[in-house]
């Protein structure tokens, strides 16, 4: 049987492909001791804005004590800071700093340069296919992020 556009997608194959993308991200990421969870947390703060620690933990799929340690490390490194909530002073919000935003930009530029070299070795059709998949992948990531508590590991 040949695959057609109406055939159901192989979700196991999609999961395996996404796992491969995680490996690619690791390979393309510069050194410097920033874990993927740390980089993802900074990215979340940079794109979504200030967040409660509990929301960051849920979004990253880690425990609140683990996120507390991660944010403390980011704070010591000058990449994030804790501030009181403007309307409710009992709430502490985590903000990315300018240094954190700059670090994310540097990491993205490094990955883009390395990716450019890899893409140059692919057929143009493959590069176009990858680019065409980006909107759907972005929507998938946004859905997972907006409902992150549903996907947290037991």
Coordinates of C-alpha atoms in Angstrom, one line a residue:
X1 CA 0.0 0.0 0.0
X2 CA 1.4 3.4 -0.9
X3 CA 1.0 6.4 1.3
X4 CA -1.4 9.1 0.1
X5 CA -2.3 12.5 1.5
X6 CA -5.5 11.0 2.9
X7 CA -3.7 8.3 4.8
X8 CA -3.5 8.9 8.6
X9 CA -0.2 10.3 9.8
X10 CA 2.1 7.9 11.7
X11 CA 2.2 9.5 15.1
X12 CA 5.0 7.3 16.3
X13 CA 7.1 8.4 13.3
X14 CA 6.2 12.1 14.0
X15 CA 7.3 11.6 17.6
X16 CA 10.6 10.0 16.5
X17 CA 11.2 12.9 14.1
X18 CA 10.6 15.5 16.8
X19 CA 12.9 13.6 19.1
X20 CA 15.5 13.9 16.3
X21 CA 14.9 17.6 16.2
X22 CA 15.7 17.8 19.9
X23 CA 19.0 16.0 19.2
X24 CA 19.7 18.5 16.4
X25 CA 19.0 21.4 18.7
X26 CA 21.4 20.0 21.2
X27 CA 24.1 19.6 18.5
X28 CA 23.6 23.1 17.2
X29 CA 23.5 24.8 20.6
X30 CA 26.7 26.5 21.7
X31 CA 28.5 25.4 24.8
X32 CA 28.5 27.4 27.9
X33 CA 26.7 25.2 30.4
X34 CA 23.1 26.3 29.6
X35 CA 20.8 23.2 29.7
X36 CA 17.9 22.9 27.3
X37 CA 15.5 23.5 30.2
X38 CA 17.3 26.6 31.2
X39 CA 17.4 27.9 27.6
X40 CA 13.7 27.0 27.2
X41 CA 12.8 28.9 30.4
X42 CA 14.7 32.0 29.2
X43 CA 12.9 31.7 25.8
X44 CA 9.5 31.4 27.6
X45 CA 10.2 34.5 29.6
X46 CA 11.4 36.3 26.6
X47 CA 8.4 35.5 24.4
X48 CA 5.6 35.3 27.0
X49 CA 6.8 37.9 29.4
X50 CA 7.1 37.7 33.2
X51 CA 5.8 34.6 34.8
X52 CA 5.1 33.0 38.2
X53 CA 7.5 30.4 39.3
X54 CA 4.7 27.8 39.4
X55 CA 3.7 28.6 35.8
X56 CA 7.3 28.3 34.6
X57 CA 7.6 24.9 36.4
X58 CA 4.4 23.6 34.8
X59 CA 5.4 25.0 31.4
X60 CA 8.8 23.3 31.5
X61 CA 7.5 20.0 33.0
X62 CA 9.6 20.3 36.1
X63 CA 8.8 20.5 39.8
X64 CA 8.5 23.8 41.5
X65 CA 11.6 23.2 43.7
X66 CA 13.6 22.4 40.6
X67 CA 12.4 25.6 38.9
X68 CA 13.2 27.6 42.1
X69 CA 16.8 26.3 41.8
X70 CA 17.0 27.1 38.1
X71 CA 15.6 30.6 38.6
X72 CA 18.0 31.2 41.5
X73 CA 20.9 30.2 39.2
X74 CA 19.6 32.4 36.4
X75 CA 19.4 35.3 38.9
X76 CA 23.0 34.7 40.1
X77 CA 24.1 34.8 36.5
X78 CA 22.2 38.0 35.8
X79 CA 20.0 36.4 33.2
X80 CA 16.7 36.7 35.2
X81 CA 15.3 38.5 38.2
X82 CA 12.4 38.2 40.6
X83 CA 10.1 41.2 41.1
X84 CA 6.9 41.7 43.0
X85 CA 3.7 41.6 41.0
X86 CA 2.4 45.2 40.4
X87 CA -1.2 44.4 41.5
X88 CA -0.5 41.8 44.1
X89 CA 2.6 42.2 46.1
X90 CA 2.3 38.7 47.6
X91 CA 3.1 37.3 44.1
X92 CA 6.6 37.1 42.8
X93 CA 7.2 37.3 39.1
X94 CA 10.2 36.1 37.2
X95 CA 11.5 38.5 34.5
X96 CA 14.2 38.0 31.9
X97 CA 17.0 40.6 32.0
X98 CA 18.6 42.4 29.1
X99 CA 21.6 40.1 29.5
X100 CA 19.3 37.1 29.3
X101 CA 17.7 38.4 26.1
X102 CA 21.1 39.1 24.6
X103 CA 22.3 35.5 25.5
X104 CA 19.3 34.1 23.7
X105 CA 20.0 36.2 20.7
X106 CA 23.6 35.0 20.6
X107 CA 22.6 31.4 21.0
X108 CA 20.1 31.7 18.1
X109 CA 22.7 33.4 15.9
X110 CA 25.1 30.5 16.6
X111 CA 22.5 27.9 15.8
X112 CA 21.4 29.8 12.6
X113 CA 25.0 29.9 11.4
X114 CA 25.5 26.2 12.0
X115 CA 22.1 25.4 10.5
X116 CA 22.9 27.4 7.4
X117 CA 25.9 25.1 6.8
X118 CA 23.8 22.0 7.2
X119 CA 20.9 23.2 5.0
X120 CA 23.4 24.0 2.3
X121 CA 24.1 20.3 2.1
X122 CA 20.5 19.3 1.6
X123 CA 18.6 19.4 -1.7
X124 CA 16.6 22.6 -2.1
X125 CA 13.4 20.7 -2.0
X126 CA 14.2 19.4 1.5
X127 CA 14.9 22.9 2.7
X128 CA 11.6 24.1 1.2
X129 CA 9.8 21.2 2.9
X130 CA 11.4 22.1 6.3
X131 CA 10.4 25.7 5.8
X132 CA 6.8 24.7 4.9
X133 CA 6.5 22.6 8.0
X134 CA 7.5 25.5 10.4
X135 CA 4.0 27.1 10.7
X136 CA 2.4 23.8 11.7
X137 CA 5.3 23.0 14.1
X138 CA 4.8 26.5 15.6
X139 CA 1.1 25.9 16.1
X140 CA 1.9 22.5 17.7
X141 CA 4.4 24.0 20.1
X142 CA 2.0 26.8 21.0
X143 CA -0.8 24.4 21.7
X144 CA 1.4 22.3 23.9
X145 CA 2.7 25.4 25.7
X146 CA -0.7 26.8 26.4
X147 CA -1.9 23.6 27.9
X148 CA 1.4 22.5 29.4
X149 CA 0.0 21.1 32.7
X150 CA -1.8 18.4 30.6
X151 CA 1.6 17.2 29.3
X152 CA 3.6 17.2 32.5
X153 CA 5.2 13.9 33.3
X154 CA 3.7 11.9 36.2

